[in-house]
mmCIF file of C-alpha atoms and ligand atoms in Angstrom:
data_model
loop_
_atom_site.group_PDB
_atom_site.id
_atom_site.type_symbol
_atom_site.label_atom_id
_atom_site.label_comp_id
_atom_site.label_asym_id
_atom_site.label_seq_id
_atom_site.Cartn_x
_atom_site.Cartn_y
_atom_site.Cartn_z
ATOM 1 C CA MET A 1 0.015 0.310 0.095
ATOM 2 C CA SER A 2 1.030 3.536 -0.432
ATOM 3 C CA ILE A 3 0.454 6.891 0.793
ATOM 4 C CA THR A 4 -2.793 8.652 0.112
ATOM 5 C CA ILE A 5 -2.698 12.037 -0.203
ATOM 6 C CA LYS A 6 -6.027 14.064 0.746
ATOM 7 C CA THR A 7 -8.210 16.605 -1.509
ATOM 8 C CA PRO A 8 -9.331 19.338 -0.081
ATOM 9 C CA GLU A 9 -12.603 17.728 0.020
ATOM 10 C CA GLU A 10 -11.448 14.709 1.444
ATOM 11 C CA GLN A 11 -9.251 16.829 4.102
ATOM 12 C CA GLN A 12 -12.943 18.671 4.954
ATOM 13 C CA LYS A 13 -14.371 14.532 5.668
ATOM 14 C CA MET A 14 -11.421 13.741 7.619
ATOM 15 C CA ARG A 15 -12.335 16.949 9.565
ATOM 16 C CA GLU A 16 -15.454 15.938 10.328
ATOM 17 C CA ALA A 17 -14.955 12.375 11.124
ATOM 18 C CA GLY A 18 -12.149 13.586 13.723
ATOM 19 C CA GLN A 19 -14.567 16.210 15.335
ATOM 20 C CA ALA A 20 -17.163 13.379 15.744
ATOM 21 C CA ALA A 21 -14.169 10.927 17.228
ATOM 22 C CA ALA A 22 -13.317 14.073 19.475
ATOM 23 C CA GLU A 23 -16.855 14.165 20.901
ATOM 24 C CA VAL A 24 -17.353 10.797 21.550
ATOM 25 C CA LEU A 25 -14.360 11.153 24.409
ATOM 26 C CA LEU A 26 -15.990 14.620 25.530
ATOM 27 C CA MET A 27 -19.174 12.906 25.883
ATOM 28 C CA ILE A 28 -17.932 10.075 28.331
ATOM 29 C CA ALA A 29 -15.502 11.924 30.561
ATOM 30 C CA PRO A 30 -17.944 12.103 32.995
ATOM 31 C CA HIS A 31 -18.930 8.354 33.182
ATOM 32 C CA VAL A 32 -15.511 7.531 33.933
ATOM 33 C CA LYS A 33 -15.335 7.271 37.685
ATOM 34 C CA ALA A 34 -15.130 4.331 40.400
ATOM 35 C CA GLY A 35 -17.584 1.743 40.333
ATOM 36 C CA VAL A 36 -18.243 1.997 36.649
ATOM 37 C CA SER A 37 -17.452 -1.200 34.036
ATOM 38 C CA THR A 38 -15.258 -0.895 31.001
ATOM 39 C CA ASP A 39 -18.565 -2.652 29.254
ATOM 40 C CA GLU A 40 -20.435 0.153 30.560
ATOM 41 C CA ILE A 41 -18.059 3.251 29.226
ATOM 42 C CA ASN A 42 -18.063 1.043 25.627
ATOM 43 C CA ARG A 43 -21.883 0.449 25.711
ATOM 44 C CA LEU A 44 -22.533 4.844 26.413
ATOM 45 C CA CYS A 45 -19.562 5.045 23.541
ATOM 46 C CA HIS A 46 -21.550 2.825 21.055
ATOM 47 C CA GLU A 47 -24.842 4.245 21.637
ATOM 48 C CA PHE A 48 -23.620 7.320 20.686
ATOM 49 C CA ILE A 49 -21.675 7.061 17.855
ATOM 50 C CA VAL A 50 -24.389 4.985 16.333
ATOM 51 C CA ALA A 51 -26.784 8.148 17.519
ATOM 52 C CA GLN A 52 -24.900 10.367 15.785
ATOM 53 C CA GLY A 53 -24.930 7.918 12.575
ATOM 54 C CA ASP A 54 -21.117 7.282 12.518
ATOM 55 C CA ILE A 55 -19.636 3.469 12.731
ATOM 56 C CA PRO A 56 -17.737 2.226 15.560
ATOM 57 C CA ALA A 57 -14.406 1.312 13.519
ATOM 58 C CA PRO A 58 -13.028 -1.059 16.253
ATOM 59 C CA LEU A 59 -16.161 -3.588 15.669
ATOM 60 C CA ASN A 60 -15.429 -6.882 14.422
ATOM 61 C CA TYR A 61 -12.258 -4.796 12.892
ATOM 62 C CA GLY A 62 -9.343 -6.974 12.451
ATOM 63 C CA GLY A 63 -10.074 -10.679 12.357
ATOM 64 C CA ALA A 64 -7.227 -12.716 10.997
ATOM 65 C CA PRO A 65 -6.710 -16.561 11.260
ATOM 66 C CA GLY A 66 -6.028 -17.361 14.867
ATOM 67 C CA ARG A 67 -7.373 -13.967 16.313
ATOM 68 C CA MET A 68 -11.446 -13.206 16.458
ATOM 69 C CA PRO A 69 -12.211 -9.796 15.873
ATOM 70 C CA PHE A 70 -11.964 -7.041 17.797
ATOM 71 C CA PRO A 71 -15.508 -7.556 20.134
ATOM 72 C CA LYS A 72 -16.074 -4.581 21.216
ATOM 73 C CA SER A 73 -16.355 -0.533 20.061
ATOM 74 C CA ILE A 74 -13.628 0.898 21.966
ATOM 75 C CA CYS A 75 -10.487 -0.064 23.203
ATOM 76 C CA THR A 76 -10.425 0.974 27.344
ATOM 77 C CA SER A 77 -6.881 0.219 28.799
ATOM 78 C CA VAL A 78 -6.151 0.704 32.508
ATOM 79 C CA ASN A 79 -2.788 0.400 34.662
ATOM 80 C CA HIS A 80 -0.593 -2.037 33.244
ATOM 81 C CA VAL A 81 -2.811 -2.719 29.812
ATOM 82 C CA VAL A 82 -0.544 -0.749 26.757
ATOM 83 C CA CYS A 83 -3.310 -0.315 24.353
ATOM 84 C CA HIS A 84 -6.266 -2.701 22.385
ATOM 85 C CA GLY A 85 -7.852 -3.462 25.882
ATOM 86 C CA ILE A 86 -11.347 -5.135 25.272
ATOM 87 C CA PRO A 87 -13.915 -4.156 27.364
ATOM 88 C CA GLY A 88 -15.377 -6.377 29.464
ATOM 89 C CA PRO A 89 -16.425 -6.598 33.489
ATOM 90 C CA LYS A 90 -13.623 -5.161 35.104
ATOM 91 C CA VAL A 91 -14.958 -2.056 37.639
ATOM 92 C CA LEU A 92 -12.940 1.000 37.723
ATOM 93 C CA LYS A 93 -11.521 1.667 41.455
ATOM 94 C CA LYS A 94 -9.934 4.733 42.680
ATOM 95 C CA GLY A 95 -6.296 5.220 41.980
ATOM 96 C CA ASP A 96 -7.006 3.166 38.631
ATOM 97 C CA VAL A 97 -5.815 5.108 34.883
ATOM 98 C CA ILE A 98 -7.212 4.491 31.914
ATOM 99 C CA ASN A 99 -6.907 4.980 27.731
ATOM 100 C CA ILE A 100 -9.973 5.330 26.398
ATOM 101 C CA ASP A 101 -9.396 5.097 22.436
ATOM 102 C CA VAL A 102 -11.799 5.741 20.020
ATOM 103 C CA THR A 103 -12.259 5.474 16.224
ATOM 104 C CA VAL A 104 -15.373 6.355 14.287
ATOM 105 C CA ILE A 105 -16.393 6.309 10.510
ATOM 106 C CA ARG A 106 -18.280 9.592 9.434
ATOM 107 C CA ASP A 107 -19.127 9.198 5.252
ATOM 108 C CA GLY A 108 -16.782 6.925 4.722
ATOM 109 C CA PHE A 109 -13.483 8.693 6.715
ATOM 110 C CA HIS A 110 -11.891 7.381 9.974
ATOM 111 C CA GLY A 111 -11.051 10.168 12.591
ATOM 112 C CA ASP A 112 -9.021 8.293 15.513
ATOM 113 C CA THR A 113 -8.212 9.671 19.124
ATOM 114 C CA SER A 114 -7.504 8.695 22.649
ATOM 115 C CA GLN A 115 -6.823 9.998 25.943
ATOM 116 C CA MET A 116 -6.227 9.203 29.118
ATOM 117 C CA PHE A 117 -8.627 9.297 32.756
ATOM 118 C CA TYR A 118 -7.924 9.030 35.885
ATOM 119 C CA VAL A 119 -10.219 7.473 38.413
ATOM 120 C CA GLY A 120 -10.344 9.378 41.722
ATOM 121 C CA GLU A 121 -6.964 10.740 42.660
ATOM 122 C CA PRO A 122 -3.941 9.248 40.435
ATOM 123 C CA SER A 123 -0.656 7.931 42.048
ATOM 124 C CA ILE A 124 2.418 10.574 41.588
ATOM 125 C CA LEU A 125 4.010 8.390 39.026
ATOM 126 C CA ALA A 126 0.782 8.046 37.390
ATOM 127 C CA ARG A 127 0.195 11.350 37.275
ATOM 128 C CA ARG A 128 3.764 12.079 35.841
ATOM 129 C CA LEU A 129 4.033 9.057 33.313
ATOM 130 C CA THR A 130 0.644 10.444 31.919
ATOM 131 C CA GLU A 131 1.655 13.930 31.561
ATOM 132 C CA THR A 132 4.866 12.906 30.296
ATOM 133 C CA THR A 133 3.157 10.937 27.721
ATOM 134 C CA HIS A 134 1.179 13.819 26.343
ATOM 135 C CA GLU A 135 3.848 16.132 26.791
ATOM 136 C CA ALA A 136 5.473 13.841 24.332
ATOM 137 C CA MET A 137 2.512 13.576 22.220
ATOM 138 C CA ILE A 138 3.060 17.410 21.691
ATOM 139 C CA GLU A 139 6.589 17.332 21.090
ATOM 140 C CA GLY A 140 5.914 15.325 18.225
ATOM 141 C CA ILE A 141 2.617 17.141 16.751
ATOM 142 C CA ASN A 142 4.451 20.386 16.998
ATOM 143 C CA ARG A 143 7.203 19.221 14.248
ATOM 144 C CA VAL A 144 4.519 18.361 11.876
ATOM 145 C CA ALA A 145 5.100 20.469 8.604
ATOM 146 C CA PRO A 146 6.032 19.459 5.159
ATOM 147 C CA GLY A 147 9.555 18.306 4.266
ATOM 148 C CA VAL A 148 9.873 17.298 7.914
ATOM 149 C CA ARG A 149 10.785 13.472 8.391
ATOM 150 C CA LEU A 150 9.459 11.370 10.056
ATOM 151 C CA GLY A 151 12.288 10.026 11.846
ATOM 152 C CA ASP A 152 12.480 13.589 13.402
ATOM 153 C CA ILE A 153 9.500 12.772 14.765
ATOM 154 C CA GLY A 154 9.863 9.871 16.171
ATOM 155 C CA HIS A 155 13.158 10.994 17.927
ATOM 156 C CA ALA A 156 11.764 13.980 19.137
ATOM 157 C CA ILE A 157 8.969 11.821 21.346
ATOM 158 C CA GLN A 158 12.066 9.317 22.135
ATOM 159 C CA GLN A 159 13.891 11.697 23.621
ATOM 160 C CA TYR A 160 11.228 13.518 25.640
ATOM 161 C CA ILE A 161 10.052 10.042 27.310
ATOM 162 C CA GLU A 162 13.289 8.816 27.938
ATOM 163 C CA GLN A 163 15.180 11.489 29.310
ATOM 164 C CA ARG A 164 12.146 11.563 31.866
ATOM 165 C CA GLY A 165 13.401 8.145 32.614
ATOM 166 C CA PHE A 166 10.562 6.551 30.531
ATOM 167 C CA SER A 167 10.413 3.997 27.952
ATOM 168 C CA VAL A 168 8.714 4.433 24.359
ATOM 169 C CA VAL A 169 7.114 0.640 23.146
ATOM 170 C CA ARG A 170 8.147 -0.513 20.124
ATOM 171 C CA GLU A 171 5.628 -3.036 18.688
ATOM 172 C CA TYR A 172 2.887 -0.635 18.164
ATOM 173 C CA CYS A 173 3.053 2.809 16.318
ATOM 174 C CA GLY A 174 0.656 5.754 14.516
ATOM 175 C CA HIS A 175 -0.462 5.368 11.106
ATOM 176 C CA GLY A 176 -1.396 6.801 8.117
ATOM 177 C CA ILE A 177 -5.651 7.152 8.192
ATOM 178 C CA GLY A 178 -8.564 8.011 5.792
ATOM 179 C CA ARG A 179 -11.204 5.817 3.735
ATOM 180 C CA VAL A 180 -8.859 2.777 5.372
ATOM 181 C CA PHE A 181 -8.225 2.685 9.460
ATOM 182 C CA HIS A 182 -4.671 1.654 8.932
ATOM 183 C CA GLU A 183 -2.506 3.077 5.911
ATOM 184 C CA ASP A 184 0.560 3.807 5.350
ATOM 185 C CA PRO A 185 2.847 5.172 6.386
ATOM 186 C CA GLN A 186 3.929 3.381 9.663
ATOM 187 C CA VAL A 187 4.560 6.557 12.365
ATOM 188 C CA LEU A 188 7.113 5.541 14.719
ATOM 189 C CA HIS A 189 7.286 6.783 18.569
ATOM 190 C CA TYR A 190 11.000 6.379 18.284
ATOM 191 C CA GLY A 191 13.720 7.242 15.652
ATOM 192 C CA ARG A 192 16.981 9.096 13.987
ATOM 193 C CA PRO A 193 16.381 12.661 12.787
ATOM 194 C CA GLY A 194 16.600 13.128 9.305
ATOM 195 C CA THR A 195 15.588 9.384 8.276
ATOM 196 C CA GLY A 196 12.050 8.069 6.826
ATOM 197 C CA ILE A 197 10.052 9.596 4.316
ATOM 198 C CA GLU A 198 9.009 13.822 4.265
ATOM 199 C CA LEU A 199 5.804 14.703 5.009
ATOM 200 C CA GLN A 200 3.976 16.590 2.659
ATOM 201 C CA GLU A 201 0.720 18.536 2.562
ATOM 202 C CA GLY A 202 -2.727 16.131 1.939
ATOM 203 C CA MET A 203 -1.313 13.599 4.372
ATOM 204 C CA THR A 204 -2.814 12.210 7.607
ATOM 205 C CA PHE A 205 -2.008 10.073 10.282
ATOM 206 C CA THR A 206 -2.033 9.335 13.765
ATOM 207 C CA ILE A 207 0.670 10.159 16.402
ATOM 208 C CA GLU A 208 -0.089 8.013 19.590
ATOM 209 C CA PRO A 209 2.436 7.001 21.564
ATOM 210 C CA MET A 210 2.693 4.322 23.858
ATOM 211 C CA VAL A 211 5.013 4.793 27.231
ATOM 212 C CA ASN A 212 5.933 2.234 30.403
ATOM 213 C CA ALA A 213 7.357 3.615 33.961
ATOM 214 C CA GLY A 214 9.279 0.511 33.667
ATOM 215 C CA ARG A 215 10.559 -1.887 30.449
ATOM 216 C CA ALA A 216 9.710 -0.903 26.828
ATOM 217 C CA ASP A 217 8.851 -4.496 26.861
ATOM 218 C CA ILE A 218 5.276 -5.849 26.087
ATOM 219 C CA LYS A 219 3.754 -9.361 26.375
ATOM 220 C CA LEU A 220 0.088 -10.534 24.018
ATOM 221 C CA LEU A 221 -2.835 -12.030 26.211
ATOM 222 C CA PRO A 222 -4.161 -15.354 24.953
ATOM 223 C CA ASP A 223 -7.311 -13.267 23.543
ATOM 224 C CA ALA A 224 -4.621 -12.176 20.921
ATOM 225 C CA TRP A 225 -5.654 -8.428 21.439
ATOM 226 C CA THR A 226 -4.889 -7.060 25.156
ATOM 227 C CA VAL A 227 -1.154 -5.877 25.068
ATOM 228 C CA VAL A 228 0.422 -5.526 28.397
ATOM 229 C CA THR A 229 3.826 -4.258 29.851
ATOM 230 C CA LYS A 230 5.909 -7.447 30.550
ATOM 231 C CA ASP A 231 7.192 -5.728 34.057
ATOM 232 C CA HIS A 232 3.368 -4.638 35.011
ATOM 233 C CA SER A 233 4.759 -1.558 35.385
ATOM 234 C CA LEU A 234 2.106 1.290 34.201
ATOM 235 C CA SER A 235 1.531 2.635 30.445
ATOM 236 C CA ALA A 236 -0.130 5.378 29.187
ATOM 237 C CA GLN A 237 -0.889 6.599 26.129
ATOM 238 C CA TRP A 238 -2.635 9.292 24.018
ATOM 239 C CA GLU A 239 -3.550 9.828 20.142
ATOM 240 C CA HIS A 240 -4.424 12.563 18.098
ATOM 241 C CA THR A 241 -5.325 12.679 14.203
ATOM 242 C CA ILE A 242 -3.296 15.189 12.169
ATOM 243 C CA LEU A 243 -3.394 16.727 8.627
ATOM 244 C CA VAL A 244 -0.455 18.184 7.348
ATOM 245 C CA THR A 245 -1.217 21.893 6.246
ATOM 246 C CA PRO A 246 0.812 23.781 4.137
ATOM 247 C CA THR A 247 2.619 25.651 6.455
ATOM 248 C CA GLY A 248 2.389 23.378 9.398
ATOM 249 C CA HIS A 249 -0.429 20.909 10.842
ATOM 250 C CA GLU A 250 -3.789 20.902 12.573
ATOM 251 C CA VAL A 251 -4.843 18.509 14.658
ATOM 252 C CA LEU A 252 -8.386 16.734 13.503
ATOM 253 C CA THR A 253 -9.373 15.609 17.101
ATOM 254 C CA LEU A 254 -9.098 18.686 19.212
ATOM 255 C CA ARG A 255 -11.601 18.478 22.243
ATOM 256 C CA ASN A 256 -12.988 21.923 22.005
ATOM 257 C CA GLY A 257 -10.040 23.052 20.898
ATOM 258 C CA ALA A 258 -7.490 21.745 22.971
ATOM 259 C CA LEU A 259 -5.080 18.568 22.902
HETATM 260 N N1 MF3 B 301 -7.414 2.689 17.898
HETATM 261 C C1 MF3 B 301 -6.305 1.782 18.275
HETATM 262 C C2 MF3 B 301 -5.509 3.082 16.876
HETATM 263 O O1 MF3 B 301 -5.214 4.037 17.530
HETATM 264 C C3 MF3 B 301 -6.808 0.820 16.864
HETATM 265 C C4 MF3 B 301 -7.593 -0.470 17.477
HETATM 266 S S1 MF3 B 301 -7.790 -1.576 16.634
HETATM 267 C C5 MF3 B 301 -8.915 -2.549 17.713
HETATM 268 O O2 MF3 B 301 -5.156 2.644 15.753
HETATM 269 F F1 MF3 B 301 -8.909 -3.374 16.404
HETATM 270 F F2 MF3 B 301 -8.248 -2.937 18.909
HETATM 271 F F3 MF3 B 301 -9.923 -1.566 18.227
HETATM 272 CO CO1 CO B 302 -4.233 4.889 15.466
HETATM 273 CO CO1 CO B 303 -7.017 5.155 18.526
#
């Protein structure tokens, strides 16, 4: 597959899909509290998405020989879960941190975004990891412009995280996005400056660093979806969908104008 350049009309559809995804996170925020199950969070998001006339992209996505398709409409990744947590009977308790990852399809185009939530008061470590991961994503986003290379972005993210004593997950990355959920290019959250493809106006892709408090190593659970830290340390992630503009970038998944 090759990288698709979006026309102005397609860029407008990506803007609308991005906002549709962001609105799901705004809707769910007040419901993320102790005593609520991840299934209930999934149910509320699913109902909201379909009521808007949109499609939850994760539902039935990514089946393969030996792997069931993803069975729910969002991903809920709690504490040491790195990504792709499957909503279920697990009930949130005070001190948990959770990433909720929403991807919707509106009028044929995908918007993909995720955010961390605190359940009650987080530990000092959980807050520092969550904030550092958000800042690292912004470091990457801020570099996006025509002519910049993907390695410049990955390097900026990696450096920011490692300077603060945390580690970048290698096995999962950001991705091109459009009519297709995961398209080229792969957007690594680590790398060397001056390497990788050059960004061009009209590209759309996600930046979604996964950061572990301990070692970078991960393990896939037997459900073939849930990714956890091998050392059971905490993990955090944030994600936005970005458009490359003539002068820099536009974040398509802002929530009320904020990152
Ligand atoms: N939303 C995830 C991403 O950022 C992908 C989830 S795929 C699923 O790319 F099948 F696990 F939902
Ligand atoms: Co993504
Ligand atoms: Co996502």
